[in-house]
GROMACS .gro file of C-alpha atoms in nm:
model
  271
    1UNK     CA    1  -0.609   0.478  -2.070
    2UNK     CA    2  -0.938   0.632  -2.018
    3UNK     CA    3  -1.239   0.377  -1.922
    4UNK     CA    4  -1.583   0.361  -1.921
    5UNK     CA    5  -1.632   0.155  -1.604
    6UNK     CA    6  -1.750   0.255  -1.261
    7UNK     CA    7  -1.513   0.177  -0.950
    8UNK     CA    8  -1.651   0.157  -0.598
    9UNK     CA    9  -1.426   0.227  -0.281
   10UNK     CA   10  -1.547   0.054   0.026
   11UNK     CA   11  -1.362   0.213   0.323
   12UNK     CA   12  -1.286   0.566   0.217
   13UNK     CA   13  -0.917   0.608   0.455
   14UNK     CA   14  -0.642   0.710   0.359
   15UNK     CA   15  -0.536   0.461   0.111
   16UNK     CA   16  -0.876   0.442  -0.081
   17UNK     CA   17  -0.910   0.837  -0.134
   18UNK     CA   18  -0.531   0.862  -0.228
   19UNK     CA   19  -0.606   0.534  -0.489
   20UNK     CA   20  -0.874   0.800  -0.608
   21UNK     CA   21  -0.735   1.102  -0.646
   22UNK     CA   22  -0.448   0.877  -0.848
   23UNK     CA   23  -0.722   0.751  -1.075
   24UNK     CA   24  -0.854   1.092  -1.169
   25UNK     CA   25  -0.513   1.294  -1.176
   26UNK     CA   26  -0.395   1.006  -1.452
   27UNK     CA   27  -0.714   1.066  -1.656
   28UNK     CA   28  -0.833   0.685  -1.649
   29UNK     CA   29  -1.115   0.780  -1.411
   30UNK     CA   30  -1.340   1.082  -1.365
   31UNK     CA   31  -1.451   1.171  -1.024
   32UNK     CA   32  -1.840   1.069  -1.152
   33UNK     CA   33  -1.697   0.715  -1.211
   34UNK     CA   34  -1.609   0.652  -0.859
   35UNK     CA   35  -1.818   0.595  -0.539
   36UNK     CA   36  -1.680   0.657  -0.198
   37UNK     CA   37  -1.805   0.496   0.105
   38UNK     CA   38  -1.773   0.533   0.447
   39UNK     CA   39  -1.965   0.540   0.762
   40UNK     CA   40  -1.951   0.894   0.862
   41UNK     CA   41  -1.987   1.055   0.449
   42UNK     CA   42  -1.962   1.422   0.639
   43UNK     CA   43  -1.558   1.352   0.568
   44UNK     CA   44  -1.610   1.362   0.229
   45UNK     CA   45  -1.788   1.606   0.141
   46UNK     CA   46  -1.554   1.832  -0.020
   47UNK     CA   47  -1.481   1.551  -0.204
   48UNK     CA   48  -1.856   1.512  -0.312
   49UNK     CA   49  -1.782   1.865  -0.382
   50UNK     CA   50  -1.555   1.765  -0.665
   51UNK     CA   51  -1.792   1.520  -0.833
   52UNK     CA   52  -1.726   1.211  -0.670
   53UNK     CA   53  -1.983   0.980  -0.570
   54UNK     CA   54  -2.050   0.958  -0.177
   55UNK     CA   55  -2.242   0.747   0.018
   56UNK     CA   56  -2.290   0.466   0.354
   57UNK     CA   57  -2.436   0.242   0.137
   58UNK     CA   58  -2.214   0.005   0.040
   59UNK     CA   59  -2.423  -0.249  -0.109
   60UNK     CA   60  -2.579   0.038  -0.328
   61UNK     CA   61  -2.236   0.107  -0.405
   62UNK     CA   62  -2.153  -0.205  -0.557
   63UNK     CA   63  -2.473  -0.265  -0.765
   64UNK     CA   64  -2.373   0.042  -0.980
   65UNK     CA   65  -1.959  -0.068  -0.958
   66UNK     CA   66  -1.765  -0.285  -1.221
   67UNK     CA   67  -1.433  -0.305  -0.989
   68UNK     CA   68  -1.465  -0.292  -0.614
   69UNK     CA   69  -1.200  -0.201  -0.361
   70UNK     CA   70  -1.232  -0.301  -0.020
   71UNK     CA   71  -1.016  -0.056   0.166
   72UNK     CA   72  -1.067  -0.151   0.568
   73UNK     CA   73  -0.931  -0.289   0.828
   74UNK     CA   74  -0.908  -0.692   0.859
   75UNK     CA   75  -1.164  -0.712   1.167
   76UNK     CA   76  -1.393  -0.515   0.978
   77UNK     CA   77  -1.381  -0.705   0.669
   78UNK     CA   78  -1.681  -1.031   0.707
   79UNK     CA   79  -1.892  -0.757   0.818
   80UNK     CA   80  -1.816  -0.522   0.485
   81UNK     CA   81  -1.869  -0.860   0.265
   82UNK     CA   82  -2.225  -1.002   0.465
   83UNK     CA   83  -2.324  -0.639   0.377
   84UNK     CA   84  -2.262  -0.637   0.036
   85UNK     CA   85  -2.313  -0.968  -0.052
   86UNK     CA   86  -2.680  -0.950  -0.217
   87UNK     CA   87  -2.518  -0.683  -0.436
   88UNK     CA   88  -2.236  -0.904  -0.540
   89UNK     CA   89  -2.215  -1.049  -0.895
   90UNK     CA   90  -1.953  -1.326  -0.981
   91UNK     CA   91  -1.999  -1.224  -1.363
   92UNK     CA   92  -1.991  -0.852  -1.338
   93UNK     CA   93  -1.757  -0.729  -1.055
   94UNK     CA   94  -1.381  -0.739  -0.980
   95UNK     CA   95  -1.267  -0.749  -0.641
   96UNK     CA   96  -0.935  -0.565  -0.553
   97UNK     CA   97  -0.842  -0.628  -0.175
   98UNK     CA   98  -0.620  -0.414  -0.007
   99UNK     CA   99  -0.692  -0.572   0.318
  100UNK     CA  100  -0.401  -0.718   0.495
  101UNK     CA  101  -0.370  -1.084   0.602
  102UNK     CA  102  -0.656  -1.203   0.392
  103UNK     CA  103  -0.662  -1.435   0.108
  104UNK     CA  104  -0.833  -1.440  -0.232
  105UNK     CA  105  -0.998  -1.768  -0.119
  106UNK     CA  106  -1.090  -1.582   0.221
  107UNK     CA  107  -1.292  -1.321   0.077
  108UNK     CA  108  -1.470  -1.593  -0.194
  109UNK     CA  109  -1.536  -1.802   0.093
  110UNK     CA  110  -1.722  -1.529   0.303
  111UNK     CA  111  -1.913  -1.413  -0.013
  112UNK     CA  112  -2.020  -1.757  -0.103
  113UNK     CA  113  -1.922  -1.620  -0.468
  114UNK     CA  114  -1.683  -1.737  -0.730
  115UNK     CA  115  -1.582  -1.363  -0.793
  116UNK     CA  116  -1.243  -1.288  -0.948
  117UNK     CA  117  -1.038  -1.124  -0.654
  118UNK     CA  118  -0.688  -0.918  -0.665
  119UNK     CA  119  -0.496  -0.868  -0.337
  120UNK     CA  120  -0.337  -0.550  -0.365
  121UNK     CA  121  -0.065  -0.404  -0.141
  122UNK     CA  122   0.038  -0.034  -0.127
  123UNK     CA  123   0.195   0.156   0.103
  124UNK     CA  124   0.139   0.557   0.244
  125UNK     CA  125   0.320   0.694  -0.012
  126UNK     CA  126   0.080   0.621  -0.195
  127UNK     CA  127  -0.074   0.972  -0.087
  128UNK     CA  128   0.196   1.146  -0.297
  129UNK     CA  129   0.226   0.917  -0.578
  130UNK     CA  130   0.502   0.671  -0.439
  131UNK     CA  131   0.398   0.356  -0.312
  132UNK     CA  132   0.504   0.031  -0.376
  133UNK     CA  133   0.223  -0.189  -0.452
  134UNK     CA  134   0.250  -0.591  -0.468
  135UNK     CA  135  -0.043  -0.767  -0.666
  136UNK     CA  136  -0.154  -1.098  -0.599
  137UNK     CA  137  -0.461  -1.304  -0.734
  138UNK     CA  138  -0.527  -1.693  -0.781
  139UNK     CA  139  -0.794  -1.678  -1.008
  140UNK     CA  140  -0.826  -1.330  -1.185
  141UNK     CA  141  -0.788  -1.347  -1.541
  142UNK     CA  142  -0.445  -1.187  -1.710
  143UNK     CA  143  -0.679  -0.937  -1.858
  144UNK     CA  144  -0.785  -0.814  -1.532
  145UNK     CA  145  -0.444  -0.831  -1.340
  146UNK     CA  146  -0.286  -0.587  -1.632
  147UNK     CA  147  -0.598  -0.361  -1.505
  148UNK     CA  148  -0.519  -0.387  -1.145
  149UNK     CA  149  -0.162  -0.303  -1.232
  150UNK     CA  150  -0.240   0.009  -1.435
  151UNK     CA  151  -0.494   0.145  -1.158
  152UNK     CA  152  -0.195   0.136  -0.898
  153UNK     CA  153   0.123   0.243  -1.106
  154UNK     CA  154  -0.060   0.547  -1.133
  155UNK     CA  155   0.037   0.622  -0.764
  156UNK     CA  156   0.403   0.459  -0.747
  157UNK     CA  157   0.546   0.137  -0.871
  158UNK     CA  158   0.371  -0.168  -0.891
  159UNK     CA  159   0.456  -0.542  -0.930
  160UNK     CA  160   0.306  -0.935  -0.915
  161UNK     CA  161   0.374  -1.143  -0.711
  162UNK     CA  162   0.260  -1.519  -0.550
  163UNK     CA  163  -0.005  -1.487  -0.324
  164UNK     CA  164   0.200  -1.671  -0.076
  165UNK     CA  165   0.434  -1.362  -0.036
  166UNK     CA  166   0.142  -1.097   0.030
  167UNK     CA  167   0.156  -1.101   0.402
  168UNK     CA  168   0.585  -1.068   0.351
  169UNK     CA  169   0.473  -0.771   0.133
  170UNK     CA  170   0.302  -0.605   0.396
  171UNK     CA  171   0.574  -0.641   0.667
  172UNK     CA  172   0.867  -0.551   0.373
  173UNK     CA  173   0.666  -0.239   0.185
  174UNK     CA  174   0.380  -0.089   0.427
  175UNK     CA  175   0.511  -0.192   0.722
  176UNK     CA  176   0.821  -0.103   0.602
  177UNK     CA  177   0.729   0.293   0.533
  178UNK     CA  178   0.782   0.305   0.930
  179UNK     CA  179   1.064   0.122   0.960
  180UNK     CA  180   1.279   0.391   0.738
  181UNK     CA  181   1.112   0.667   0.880
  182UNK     CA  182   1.255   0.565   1.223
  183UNK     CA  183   1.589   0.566   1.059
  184UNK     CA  184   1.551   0.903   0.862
  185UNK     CA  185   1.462   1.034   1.232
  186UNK     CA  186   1.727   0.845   1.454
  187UNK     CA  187   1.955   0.982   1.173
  188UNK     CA  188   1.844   1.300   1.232
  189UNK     CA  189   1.872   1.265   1.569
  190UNK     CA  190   2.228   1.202   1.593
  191UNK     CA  191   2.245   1.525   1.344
  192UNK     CA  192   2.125   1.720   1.611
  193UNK     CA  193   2.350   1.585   1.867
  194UNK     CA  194   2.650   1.653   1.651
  195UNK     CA  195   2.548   2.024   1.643
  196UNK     CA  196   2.266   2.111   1.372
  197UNK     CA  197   1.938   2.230   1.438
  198UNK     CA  198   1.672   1.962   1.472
  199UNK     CA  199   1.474   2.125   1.184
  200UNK     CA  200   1.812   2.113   0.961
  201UNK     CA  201   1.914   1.805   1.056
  202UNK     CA  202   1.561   1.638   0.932
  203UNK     CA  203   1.569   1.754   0.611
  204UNK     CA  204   1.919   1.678   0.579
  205UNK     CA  205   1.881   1.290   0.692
  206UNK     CA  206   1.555   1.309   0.479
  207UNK     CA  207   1.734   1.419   0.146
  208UNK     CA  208   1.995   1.223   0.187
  209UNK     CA  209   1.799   0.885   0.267
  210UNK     CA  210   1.635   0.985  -0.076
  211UNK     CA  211   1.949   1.018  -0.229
  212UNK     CA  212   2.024   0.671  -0.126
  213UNK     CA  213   1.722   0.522  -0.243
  214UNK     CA  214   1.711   0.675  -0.567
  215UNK     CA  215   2.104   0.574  -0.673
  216UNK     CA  216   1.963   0.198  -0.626
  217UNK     CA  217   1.663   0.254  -0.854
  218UNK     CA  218   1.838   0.452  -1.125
  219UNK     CA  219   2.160   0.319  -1.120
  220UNK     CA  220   1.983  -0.042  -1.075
  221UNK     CA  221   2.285  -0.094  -0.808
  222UNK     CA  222   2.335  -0.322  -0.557
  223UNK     CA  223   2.370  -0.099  -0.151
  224UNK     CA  224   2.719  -0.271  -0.072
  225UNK     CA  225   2.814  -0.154  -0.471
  226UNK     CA  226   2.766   0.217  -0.319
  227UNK     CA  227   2.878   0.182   0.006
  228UNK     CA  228   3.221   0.100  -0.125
  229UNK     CA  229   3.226   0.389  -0.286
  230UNK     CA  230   3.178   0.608   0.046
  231UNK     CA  231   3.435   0.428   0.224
  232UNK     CA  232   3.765   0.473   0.242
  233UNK     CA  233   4.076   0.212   0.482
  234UNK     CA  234   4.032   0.362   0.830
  235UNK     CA  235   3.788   0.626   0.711
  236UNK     CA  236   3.478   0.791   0.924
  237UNK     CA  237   3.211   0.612   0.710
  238UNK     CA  238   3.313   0.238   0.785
  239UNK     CA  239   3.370   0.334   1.134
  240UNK     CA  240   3.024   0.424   1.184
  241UNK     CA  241   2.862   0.167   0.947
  242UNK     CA  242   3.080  -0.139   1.203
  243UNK     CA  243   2.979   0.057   1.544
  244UNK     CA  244   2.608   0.034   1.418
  245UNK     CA  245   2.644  -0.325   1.304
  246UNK     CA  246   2.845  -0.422   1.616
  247UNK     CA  247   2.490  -0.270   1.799
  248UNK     CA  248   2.262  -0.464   1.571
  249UNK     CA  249   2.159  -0.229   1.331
  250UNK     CA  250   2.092  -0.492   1.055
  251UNK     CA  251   1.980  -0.789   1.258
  252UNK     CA  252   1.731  -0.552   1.465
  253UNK     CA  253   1.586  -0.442   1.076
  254UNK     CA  254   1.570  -0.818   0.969
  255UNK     CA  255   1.393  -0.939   1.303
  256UNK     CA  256   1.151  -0.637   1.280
  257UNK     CA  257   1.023  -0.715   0.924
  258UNK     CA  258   1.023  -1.082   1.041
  259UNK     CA  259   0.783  -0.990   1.369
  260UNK     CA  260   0.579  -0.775   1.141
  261UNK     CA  261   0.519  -1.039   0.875
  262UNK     CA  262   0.374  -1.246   1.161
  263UNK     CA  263   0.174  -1.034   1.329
  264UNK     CA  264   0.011  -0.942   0.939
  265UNK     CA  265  -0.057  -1.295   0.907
  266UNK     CA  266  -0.262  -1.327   1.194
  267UNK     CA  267  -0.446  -1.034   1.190
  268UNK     CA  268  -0.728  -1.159   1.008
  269UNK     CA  269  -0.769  -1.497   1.158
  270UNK     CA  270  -0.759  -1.363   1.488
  271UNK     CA  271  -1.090  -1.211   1.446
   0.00000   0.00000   0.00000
């Protein structure tokens, strides 16, 4: 799905140059259609290197963009939109927001502009082709939603949601990167305690937390579905799973995504 149009990422991070490098390595974007900003542009030169656009300007940035990304931090963001906002064009440009904690209506409101916006909501993985991204909008048309989609399933998995359930998103899929990271390493910690070398035992808890994962995506399965499979009446499996649950292991995950979705929500209007 090759296109014509320029794209414009405001906050060059992690996220936005990953986004990117997904764009070109598809074939929908070359590296001359897209402009990377960001305050100190010595990061990016090898990336300039490549072909990419590079600049600080991020006004001049969006005057040549069709779709603009705002990849920052919430705090930074009605700083990022005052700046661009002479460049802005309710007709011509698509927003896509991957801020967190910030509405559609938010950003319109700061820009005093009736521009389309898309909430998007990916996660690290991203940087190896494997995020989960949520979409959200409240006034983008379906046209431009299908885009938004396209642009991020070509680094992971994708879906639409309601707006409502962005800041969930956050706490469930990029906060959530984290919170199964922890458990790959406590996993592997208690590998190393039972006598493997900490190097073995990472890759072990790794693989097999992958293995997990991926028998619930291709077998569309439900976890207790497999579980009963690995357990057995007075077997070592079940007698781990209940000493973990009789320490909290599931309420402490629950409460954590339920903290995080609260603190995402407020990050923004905390500013």
């Amino acid at each position: 799905m090759e296109t014509q149009q320029h794209i414009a990422i405001l906050g060059s991070g992690n996220i936005g140059l990953a986004l990117a490098k997904g764009l070109v390595k598809a074939g929908i974007f070359t590296p001359q259609q897209i402009t990377l900003t960001r305050r100190n542009i010595a990061a990016l030169a090898a990336l300039a290197d490549e072909g990419y656009n590079v600049t600080s300007n991020n006004a001049e940035a969006v005057t040549k963009a069709d779709i603009v990304v705002l990849a920052i931090l919430p705090q930074q963001l009605n700083k990022l939109l005052d700046e661009i906002k002479p460049a802005a064009n309710q007709t011509k440009h698509l927003l896509i927001s991957v801020v967190s904690g910030v509405s559609c209506q938010d950003i319109r409101n700061q820009l005093g502009l009736d521009v389309q916006v898309i909430r998007a909501m990916p996660n690290t993985a991203i940087a190896i082709g494997h995020s989960m991204t949520c979409i959200a909008t409240d006034n983008a048309s379906a046209a431009n939603v299908s885009l938004v989609l396209s642009l991020f399933d070509t680094v992971g998995v994708s879906i639409q949601i309601n707006e409502e359930l962005m800041t969930s998103a956050t706490a469930l899929c990029a906060c959530g990167i984290a919170f199964f990271l922890r458990s790959i390493r406590a996993a592997s910690q208690g590998g190393t305690e039972i006598g493997f070398h900490a190097h073995d035992a990472l890759k072990m808890a790794a693989q097999t937390a992958k293995g997990a994962a991926d028998l619930l995506l291709q077998l569309a399965s439900h976890p207790e579905q497999e579980i009963d499979k690995v357990t057995s009446p007075k077997g070592c499996t079940i007698a781990g799973l209940n000493e973990m649950e009789h320490n909290g292991f599931s309420s402490a995950m629950i409460k954590g995504i339920k903290v995080s979705a609260e603190k995402a929500g407020a990050l923004y209007k905390s500013e």
